PDB file of C-alpha atoms and ligand atoms in Angstrom:
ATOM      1  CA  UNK A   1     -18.553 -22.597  12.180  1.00 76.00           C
ATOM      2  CA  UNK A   2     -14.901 -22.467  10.756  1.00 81.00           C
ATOM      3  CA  UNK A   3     -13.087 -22.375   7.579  1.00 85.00           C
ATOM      4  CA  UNK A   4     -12.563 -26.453   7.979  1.00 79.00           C
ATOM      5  CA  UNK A   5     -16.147 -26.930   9.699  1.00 74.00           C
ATOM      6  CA  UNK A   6     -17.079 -29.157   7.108  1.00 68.00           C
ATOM      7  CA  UNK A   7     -13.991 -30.699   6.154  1.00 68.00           C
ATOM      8  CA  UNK A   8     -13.170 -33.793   8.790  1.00 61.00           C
ATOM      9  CA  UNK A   9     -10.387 -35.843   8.208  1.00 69.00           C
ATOM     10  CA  UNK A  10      -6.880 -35.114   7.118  1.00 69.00           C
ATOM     11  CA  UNK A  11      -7.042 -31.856   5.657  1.00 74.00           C
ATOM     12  CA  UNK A  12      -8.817 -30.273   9.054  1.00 79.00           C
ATOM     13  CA  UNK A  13      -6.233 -32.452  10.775  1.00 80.00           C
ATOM     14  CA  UNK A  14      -2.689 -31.576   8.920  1.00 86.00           C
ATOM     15  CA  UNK A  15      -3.535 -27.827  10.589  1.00 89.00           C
ATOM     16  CA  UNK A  16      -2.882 -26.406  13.623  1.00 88.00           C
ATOM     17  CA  UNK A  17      -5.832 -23.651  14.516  1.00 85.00           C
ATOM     18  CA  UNK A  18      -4.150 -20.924  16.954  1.00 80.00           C
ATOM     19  CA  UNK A  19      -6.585 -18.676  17.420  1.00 70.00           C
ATOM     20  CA  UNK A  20     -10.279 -17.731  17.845  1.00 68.00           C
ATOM     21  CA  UNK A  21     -10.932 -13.685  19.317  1.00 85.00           C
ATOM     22  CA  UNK A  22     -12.630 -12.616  16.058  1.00 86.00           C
ATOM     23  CA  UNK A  23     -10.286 -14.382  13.643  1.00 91.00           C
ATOM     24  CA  UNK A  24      -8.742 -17.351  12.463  1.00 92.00           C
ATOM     25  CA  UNK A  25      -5.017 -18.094  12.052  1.00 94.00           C
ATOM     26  CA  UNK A  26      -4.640 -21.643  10.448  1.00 94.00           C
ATOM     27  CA  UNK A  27      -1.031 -23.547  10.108  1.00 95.00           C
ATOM     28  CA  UNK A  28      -0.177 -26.188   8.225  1.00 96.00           C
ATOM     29  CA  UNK A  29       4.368 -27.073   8.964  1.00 96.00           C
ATOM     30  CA  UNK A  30       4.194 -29.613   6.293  1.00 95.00           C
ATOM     31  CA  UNK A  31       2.270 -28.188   3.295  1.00 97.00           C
ATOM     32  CA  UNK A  32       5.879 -28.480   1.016  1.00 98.00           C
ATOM     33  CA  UNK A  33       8.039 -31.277   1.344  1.00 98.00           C
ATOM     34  CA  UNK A  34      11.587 -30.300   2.720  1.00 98.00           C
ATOM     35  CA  UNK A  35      12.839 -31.153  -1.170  1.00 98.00           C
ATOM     36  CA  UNK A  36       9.547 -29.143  -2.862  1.00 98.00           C
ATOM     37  CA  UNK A  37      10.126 -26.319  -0.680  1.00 98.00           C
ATOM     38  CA  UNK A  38      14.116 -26.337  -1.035  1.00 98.00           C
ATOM     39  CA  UNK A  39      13.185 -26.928  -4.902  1.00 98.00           C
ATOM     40  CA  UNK A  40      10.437 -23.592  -5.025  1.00 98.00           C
ATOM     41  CA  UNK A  41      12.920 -21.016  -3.462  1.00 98.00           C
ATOM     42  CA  UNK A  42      15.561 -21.654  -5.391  1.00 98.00           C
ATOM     43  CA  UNK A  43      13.765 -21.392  -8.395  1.00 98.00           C
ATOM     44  CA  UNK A  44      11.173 -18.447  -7.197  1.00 98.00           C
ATOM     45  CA  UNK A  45      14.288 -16.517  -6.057  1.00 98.00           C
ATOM     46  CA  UNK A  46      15.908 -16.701  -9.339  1.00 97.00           C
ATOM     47  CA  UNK A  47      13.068 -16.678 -11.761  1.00 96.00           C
ATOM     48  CA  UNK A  48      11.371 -13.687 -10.220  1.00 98.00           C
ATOM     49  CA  UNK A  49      11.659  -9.913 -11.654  1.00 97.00           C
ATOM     50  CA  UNK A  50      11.869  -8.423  -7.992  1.00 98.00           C
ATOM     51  CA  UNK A  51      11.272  -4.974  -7.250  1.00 96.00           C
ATOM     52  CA  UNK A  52      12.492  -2.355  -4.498  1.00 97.00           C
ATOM     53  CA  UNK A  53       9.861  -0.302  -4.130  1.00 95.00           C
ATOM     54  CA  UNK A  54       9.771   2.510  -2.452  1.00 93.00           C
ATOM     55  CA  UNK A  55       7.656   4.610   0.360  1.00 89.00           C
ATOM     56  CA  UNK A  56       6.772   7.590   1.227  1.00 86.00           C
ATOM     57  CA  UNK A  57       6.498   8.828   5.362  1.00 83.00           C
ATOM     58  CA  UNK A  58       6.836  12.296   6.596  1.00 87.00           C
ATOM     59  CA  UNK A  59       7.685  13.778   3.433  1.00 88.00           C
ATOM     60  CA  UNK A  60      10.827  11.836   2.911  1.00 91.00           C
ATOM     61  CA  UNK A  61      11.306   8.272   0.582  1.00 92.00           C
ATOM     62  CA  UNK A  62      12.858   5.275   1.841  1.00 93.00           C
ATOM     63  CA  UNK A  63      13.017   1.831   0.084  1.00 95.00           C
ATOM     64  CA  UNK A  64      11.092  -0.999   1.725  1.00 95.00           C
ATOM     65  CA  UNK A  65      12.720  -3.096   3.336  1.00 97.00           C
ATOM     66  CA  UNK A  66      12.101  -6.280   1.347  1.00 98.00           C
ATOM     67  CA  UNK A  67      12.249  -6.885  -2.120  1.00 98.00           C
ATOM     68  CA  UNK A  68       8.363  -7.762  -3.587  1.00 97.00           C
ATOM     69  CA  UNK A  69       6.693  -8.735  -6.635  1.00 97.00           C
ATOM     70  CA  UNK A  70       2.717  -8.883  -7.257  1.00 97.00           C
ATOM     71  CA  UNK A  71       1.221 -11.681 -10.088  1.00 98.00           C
ATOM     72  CA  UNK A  72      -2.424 -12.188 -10.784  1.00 96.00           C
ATOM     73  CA  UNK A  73      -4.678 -12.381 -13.324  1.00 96.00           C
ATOM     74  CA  UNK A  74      -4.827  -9.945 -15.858  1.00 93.00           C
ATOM     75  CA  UNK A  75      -6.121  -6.399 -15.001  1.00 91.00           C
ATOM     76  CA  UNK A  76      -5.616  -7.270 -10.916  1.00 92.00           C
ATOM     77  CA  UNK A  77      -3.783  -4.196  -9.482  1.00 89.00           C
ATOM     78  CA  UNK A  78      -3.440  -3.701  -5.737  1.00 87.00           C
ATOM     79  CA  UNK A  79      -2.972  -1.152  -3.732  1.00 86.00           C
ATOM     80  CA  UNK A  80      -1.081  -0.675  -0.399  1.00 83.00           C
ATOM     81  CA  UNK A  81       0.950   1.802   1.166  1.00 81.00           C
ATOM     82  CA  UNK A  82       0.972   4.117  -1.338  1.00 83.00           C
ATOM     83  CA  UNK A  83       2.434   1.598  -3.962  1.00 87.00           C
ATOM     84  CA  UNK A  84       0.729   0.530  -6.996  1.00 89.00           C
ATOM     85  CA  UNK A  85       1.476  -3.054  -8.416  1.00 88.00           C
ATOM     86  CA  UNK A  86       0.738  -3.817 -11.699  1.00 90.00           C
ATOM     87  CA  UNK A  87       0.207  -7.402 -12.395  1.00 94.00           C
ATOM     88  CA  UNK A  88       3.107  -9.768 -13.569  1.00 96.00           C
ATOM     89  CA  UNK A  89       1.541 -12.670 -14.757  1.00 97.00           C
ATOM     90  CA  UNK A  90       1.658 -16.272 -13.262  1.00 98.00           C
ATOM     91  CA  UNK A  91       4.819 -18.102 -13.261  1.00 97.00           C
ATOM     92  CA  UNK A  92       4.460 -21.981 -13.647  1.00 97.00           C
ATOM     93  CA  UNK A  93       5.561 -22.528 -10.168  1.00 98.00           C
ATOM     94  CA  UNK A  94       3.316 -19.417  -8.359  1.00 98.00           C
ATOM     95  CA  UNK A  95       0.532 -21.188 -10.281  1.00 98.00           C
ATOM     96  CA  UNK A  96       1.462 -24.728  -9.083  1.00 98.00           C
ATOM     97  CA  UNK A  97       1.407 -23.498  -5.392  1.00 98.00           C
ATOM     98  CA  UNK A  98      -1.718 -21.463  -5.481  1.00 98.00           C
ATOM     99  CA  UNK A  99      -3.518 -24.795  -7.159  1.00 97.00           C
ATOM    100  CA  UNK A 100      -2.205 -27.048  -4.035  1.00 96.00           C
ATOM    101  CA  UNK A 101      -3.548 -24.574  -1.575  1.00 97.00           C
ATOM    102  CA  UNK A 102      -6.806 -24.507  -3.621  1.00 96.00           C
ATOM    103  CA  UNK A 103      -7.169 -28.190  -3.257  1.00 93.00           C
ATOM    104  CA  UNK A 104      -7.320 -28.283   0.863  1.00 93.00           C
ATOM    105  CA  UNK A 105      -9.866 -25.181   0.473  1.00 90.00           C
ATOM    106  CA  UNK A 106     -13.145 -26.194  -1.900  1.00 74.00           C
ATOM    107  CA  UNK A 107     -14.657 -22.671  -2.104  1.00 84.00           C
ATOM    108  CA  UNK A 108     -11.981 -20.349  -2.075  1.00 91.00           C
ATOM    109  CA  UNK A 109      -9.791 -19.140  -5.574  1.00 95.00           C
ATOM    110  CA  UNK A 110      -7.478 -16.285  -5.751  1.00 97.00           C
ATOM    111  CA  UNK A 111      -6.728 -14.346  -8.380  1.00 96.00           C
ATOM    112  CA  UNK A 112      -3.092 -13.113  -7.323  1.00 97.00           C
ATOM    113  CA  UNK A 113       0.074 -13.603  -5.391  1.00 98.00           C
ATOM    114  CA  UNK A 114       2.388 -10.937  -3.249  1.00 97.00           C
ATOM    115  CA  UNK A 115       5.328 -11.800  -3.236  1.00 98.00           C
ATOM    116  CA  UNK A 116       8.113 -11.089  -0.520  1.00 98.00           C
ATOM    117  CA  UNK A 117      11.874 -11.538  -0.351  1.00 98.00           C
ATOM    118  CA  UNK A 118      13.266 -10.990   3.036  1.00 98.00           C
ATOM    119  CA  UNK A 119      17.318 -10.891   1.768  1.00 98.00           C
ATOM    120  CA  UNK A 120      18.475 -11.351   5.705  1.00 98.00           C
ATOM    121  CA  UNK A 121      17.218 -10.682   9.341  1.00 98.00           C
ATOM    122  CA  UNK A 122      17.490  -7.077   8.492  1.00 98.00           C
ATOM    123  CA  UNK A 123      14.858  -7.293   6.095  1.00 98.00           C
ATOM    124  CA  UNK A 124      11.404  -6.978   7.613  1.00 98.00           C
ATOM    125  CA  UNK A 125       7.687  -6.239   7.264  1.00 97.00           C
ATOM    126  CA  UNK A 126       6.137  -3.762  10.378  1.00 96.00           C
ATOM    127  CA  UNK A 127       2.901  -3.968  11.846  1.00 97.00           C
ATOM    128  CA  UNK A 128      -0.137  -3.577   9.770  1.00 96.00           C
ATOM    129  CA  UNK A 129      -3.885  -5.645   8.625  1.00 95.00           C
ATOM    130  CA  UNK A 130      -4.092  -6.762   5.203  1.00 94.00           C
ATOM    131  CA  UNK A 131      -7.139  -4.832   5.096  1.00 91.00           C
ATOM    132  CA  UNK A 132      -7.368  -2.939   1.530  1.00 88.00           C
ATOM    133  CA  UNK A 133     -11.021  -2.721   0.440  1.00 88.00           C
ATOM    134  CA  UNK A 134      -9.942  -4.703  -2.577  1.00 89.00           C
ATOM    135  CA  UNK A 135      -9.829  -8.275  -0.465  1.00 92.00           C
ATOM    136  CA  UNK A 136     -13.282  -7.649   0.570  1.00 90.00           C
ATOM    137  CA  UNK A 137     -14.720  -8.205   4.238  1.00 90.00           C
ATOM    138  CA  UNK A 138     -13.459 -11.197   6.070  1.00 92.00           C
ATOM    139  CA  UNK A 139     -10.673 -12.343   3.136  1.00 92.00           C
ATOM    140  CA  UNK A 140      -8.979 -15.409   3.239  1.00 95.00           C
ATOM    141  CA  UNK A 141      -5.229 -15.123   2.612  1.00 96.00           C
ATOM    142  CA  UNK A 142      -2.784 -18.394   2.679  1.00 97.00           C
ATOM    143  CA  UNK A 143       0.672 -17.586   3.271  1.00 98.00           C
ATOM    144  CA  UNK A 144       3.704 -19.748   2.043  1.00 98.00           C
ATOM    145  CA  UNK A 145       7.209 -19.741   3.560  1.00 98.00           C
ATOM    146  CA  UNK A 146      10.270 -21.044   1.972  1.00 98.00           C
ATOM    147  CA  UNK A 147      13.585 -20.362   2.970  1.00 98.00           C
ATOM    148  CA  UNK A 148      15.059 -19.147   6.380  1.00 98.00           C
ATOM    149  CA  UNK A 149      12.789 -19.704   9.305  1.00 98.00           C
ATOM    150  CA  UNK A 150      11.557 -15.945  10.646  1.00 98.00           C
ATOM    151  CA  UNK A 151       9.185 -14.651  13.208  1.00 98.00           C
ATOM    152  CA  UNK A 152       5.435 -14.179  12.892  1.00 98.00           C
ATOM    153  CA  UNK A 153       3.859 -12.341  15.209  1.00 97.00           C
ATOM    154  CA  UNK A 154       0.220 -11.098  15.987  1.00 96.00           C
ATOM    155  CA  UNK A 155      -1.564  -8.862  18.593  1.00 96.00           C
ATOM    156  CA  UNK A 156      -4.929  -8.110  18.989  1.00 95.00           C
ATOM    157  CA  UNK A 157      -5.764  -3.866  18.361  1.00 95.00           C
ATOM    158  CA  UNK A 158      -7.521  -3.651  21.162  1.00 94.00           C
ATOM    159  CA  UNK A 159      -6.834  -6.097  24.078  1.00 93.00           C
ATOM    160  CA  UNK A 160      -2.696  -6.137  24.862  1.00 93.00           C
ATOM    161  CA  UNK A 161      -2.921  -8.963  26.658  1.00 92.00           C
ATOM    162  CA  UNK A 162      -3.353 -10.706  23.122  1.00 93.00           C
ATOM    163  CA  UNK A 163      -0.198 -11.876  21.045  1.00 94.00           C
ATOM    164  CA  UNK A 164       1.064 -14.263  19.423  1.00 94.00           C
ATOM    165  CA  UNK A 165       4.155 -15.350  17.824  1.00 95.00           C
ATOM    166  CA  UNK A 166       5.105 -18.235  15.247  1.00 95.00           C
ATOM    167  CA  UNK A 167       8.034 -19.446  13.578  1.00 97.00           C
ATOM    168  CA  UNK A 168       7.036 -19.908   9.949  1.00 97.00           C
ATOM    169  CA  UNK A 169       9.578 -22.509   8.635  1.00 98.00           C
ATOM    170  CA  UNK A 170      10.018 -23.410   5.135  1.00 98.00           C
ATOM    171  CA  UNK A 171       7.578 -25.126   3.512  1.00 98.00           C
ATOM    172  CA  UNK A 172       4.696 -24.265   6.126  1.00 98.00           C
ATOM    173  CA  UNK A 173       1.057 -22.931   5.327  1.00 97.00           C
ATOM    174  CA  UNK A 174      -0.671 -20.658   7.202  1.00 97.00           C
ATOM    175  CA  UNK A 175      -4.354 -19.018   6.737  1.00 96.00           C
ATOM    176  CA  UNK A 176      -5.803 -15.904   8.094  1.00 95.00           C
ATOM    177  CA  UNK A 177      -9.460 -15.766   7.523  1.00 93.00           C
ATOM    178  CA  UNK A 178     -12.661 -14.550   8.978  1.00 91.00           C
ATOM    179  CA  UNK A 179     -12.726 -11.210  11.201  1.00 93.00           C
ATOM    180  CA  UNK A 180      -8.725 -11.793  11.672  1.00 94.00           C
ATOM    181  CA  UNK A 181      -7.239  -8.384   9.765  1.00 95.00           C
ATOM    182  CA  UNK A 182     -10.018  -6.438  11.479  1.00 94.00           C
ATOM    183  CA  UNK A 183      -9.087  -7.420  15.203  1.00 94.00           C
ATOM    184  CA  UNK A 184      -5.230  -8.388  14.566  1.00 95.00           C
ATOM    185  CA  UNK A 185      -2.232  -7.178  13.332  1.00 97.00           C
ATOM    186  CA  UNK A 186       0.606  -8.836  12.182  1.00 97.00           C
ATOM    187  CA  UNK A 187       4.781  -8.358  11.751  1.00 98.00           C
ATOM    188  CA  UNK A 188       7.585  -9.758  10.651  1.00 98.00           C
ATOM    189  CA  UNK A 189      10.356  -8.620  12.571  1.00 98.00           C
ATOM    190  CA  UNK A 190      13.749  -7.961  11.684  1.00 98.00           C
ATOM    191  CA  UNK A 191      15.737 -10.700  13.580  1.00 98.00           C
ATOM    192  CA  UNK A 192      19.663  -9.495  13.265  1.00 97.00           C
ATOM    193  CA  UNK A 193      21.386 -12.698  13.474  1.00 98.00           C
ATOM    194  CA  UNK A 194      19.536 -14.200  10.563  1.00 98.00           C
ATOM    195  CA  UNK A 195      21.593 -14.763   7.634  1.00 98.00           C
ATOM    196  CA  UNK A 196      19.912 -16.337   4.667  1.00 98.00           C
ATOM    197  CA  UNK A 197      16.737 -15.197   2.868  1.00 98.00           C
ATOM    198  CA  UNK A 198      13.306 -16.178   3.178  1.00 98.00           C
ATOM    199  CA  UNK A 199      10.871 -15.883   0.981  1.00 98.00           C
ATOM    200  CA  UNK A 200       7.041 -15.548   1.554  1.00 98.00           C
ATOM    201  CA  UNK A 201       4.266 -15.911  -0.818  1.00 98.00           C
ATOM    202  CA  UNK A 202       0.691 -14.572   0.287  1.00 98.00           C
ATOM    203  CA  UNK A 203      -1.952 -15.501  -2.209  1.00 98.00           C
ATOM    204  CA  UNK A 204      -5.099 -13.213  -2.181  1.00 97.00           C
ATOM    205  CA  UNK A 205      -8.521 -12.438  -3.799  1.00 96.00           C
ATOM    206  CA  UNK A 206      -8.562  -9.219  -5.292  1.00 93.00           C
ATOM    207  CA  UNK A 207     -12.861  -8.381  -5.954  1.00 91.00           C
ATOM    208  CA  UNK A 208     -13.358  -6.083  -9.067  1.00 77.00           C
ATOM    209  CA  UNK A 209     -10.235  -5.558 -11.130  1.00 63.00           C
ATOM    210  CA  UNK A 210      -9.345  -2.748 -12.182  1.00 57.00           C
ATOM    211  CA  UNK A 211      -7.072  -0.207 -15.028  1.00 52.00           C
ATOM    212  CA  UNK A 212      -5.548   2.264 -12.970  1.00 53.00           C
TER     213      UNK A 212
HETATM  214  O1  LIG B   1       6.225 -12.478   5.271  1.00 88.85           O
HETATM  215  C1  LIG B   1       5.195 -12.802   5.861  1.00 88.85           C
HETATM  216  O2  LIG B   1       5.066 -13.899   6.398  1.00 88.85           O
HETATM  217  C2  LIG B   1       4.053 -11.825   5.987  1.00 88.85           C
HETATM  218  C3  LIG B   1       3.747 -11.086   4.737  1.00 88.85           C
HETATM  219  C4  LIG B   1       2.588 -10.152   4.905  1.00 88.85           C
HETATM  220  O3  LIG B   1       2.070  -9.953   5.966  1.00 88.85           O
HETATM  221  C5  LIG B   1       2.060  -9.442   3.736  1.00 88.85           C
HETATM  222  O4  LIG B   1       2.588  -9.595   2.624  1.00 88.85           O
HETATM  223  O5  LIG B   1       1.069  -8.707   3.897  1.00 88.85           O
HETATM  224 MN1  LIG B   2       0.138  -8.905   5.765  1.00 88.85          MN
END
């Protein structure tokens, strides 16, 4: 049993599965035409009320390293890292993605979107699980890229001997599902020589909402 096992035929067939120990890592390079994709970043990037948040380690505040925005459904807040997002709500082109991704996956709907805006290789996410008790056991979460090609990369918690890395280009799909966030972690790495922005959309299912 997998997320596609009973889905034959093109949809099963436009992904690339990459790997199995206790998760699943999906990836589909063509989910966005070149245009569509080149089309969504520019208007994501500008239409989008970005935030710097910041965070907390060892007693002292630093931004994050990335710009972010969170929109869901009304009364979806999330949780991570000590920040608290209140919901935005959906954007005609957020909503337009998350109803293509719903299309090649019958039973799955989310409720929200994180939003990331890497500004140049310096920008960067470090390694962690999207494992907040809001997504549940076992969540599904389908990732969008659209601008600058960066690194993706994965290793296993316990076994070093596990990793993986992936260049997510623009316009590229991927899905983490089953036990992935509780055996894996993932990065995106700062990557120096990178000059232009990329910007990645992970849409999620936040169970229970709830007024802070
Ligand atoms: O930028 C990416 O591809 C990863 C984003 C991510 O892991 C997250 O938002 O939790
Ligand atoms: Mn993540």
């Amino acid at each position: 049993m997998d997320l596609f096992s009973q889905q034959e035929g093109p949809i099963r067939s436009g992904f690339q599965k990459h790997i199995l120990a206790g998760g699943e890592l999906w990836v589909m390079p063509n989910f966005l035409s070149a245009e569509k994709a080149a089309a969504y970043y520019r208007q994501i990037k500008e239409t989008i009320n970005w935030r710097q948040e910041k965070i907390k380690m060892y007693g002292k505040t630093h931004p994050l390293p990335r710009l972010t925005a969170w929109h869901a459904d009304a009364g979806y807040h999330y949780k991570y890292a000590g920040i608290l997002c209140r919901p935005d709500p959906w954007t005609p082109a957020l909503l337009e993605i998350k109803q293509q991704i719903e299309l090649l996956l019958p039973r799955q709907k989310f409720n929200s979107v994180l939003l990331n805006l890497y500004r140049d290789g310096h920008d960067k996410m470090g390694w962690h699980a999207d494992d907040e008790k809001e997504l549940g056991v076992n969540p599904t979460i389908a990732s969008v890229s659209l601008g600058a090609i960066r690194r993706f990369d994965l290793k296993h918690r316990k076994n070093k001997a596990l990793k993986l890395q992936i260049a997510l280009s623009p316009g590229s799909l991927l899905l983490m599902t089953g036990g992935l966030q509780h055996h894996w972690l993932h990065q995106v790495p700062a990557q120096k020589k990178v000059r232009a922005a990329r910007i990645n959309l992970t849409y999620r299912k936040i169970i229970g909402g709830s007024q802070p």
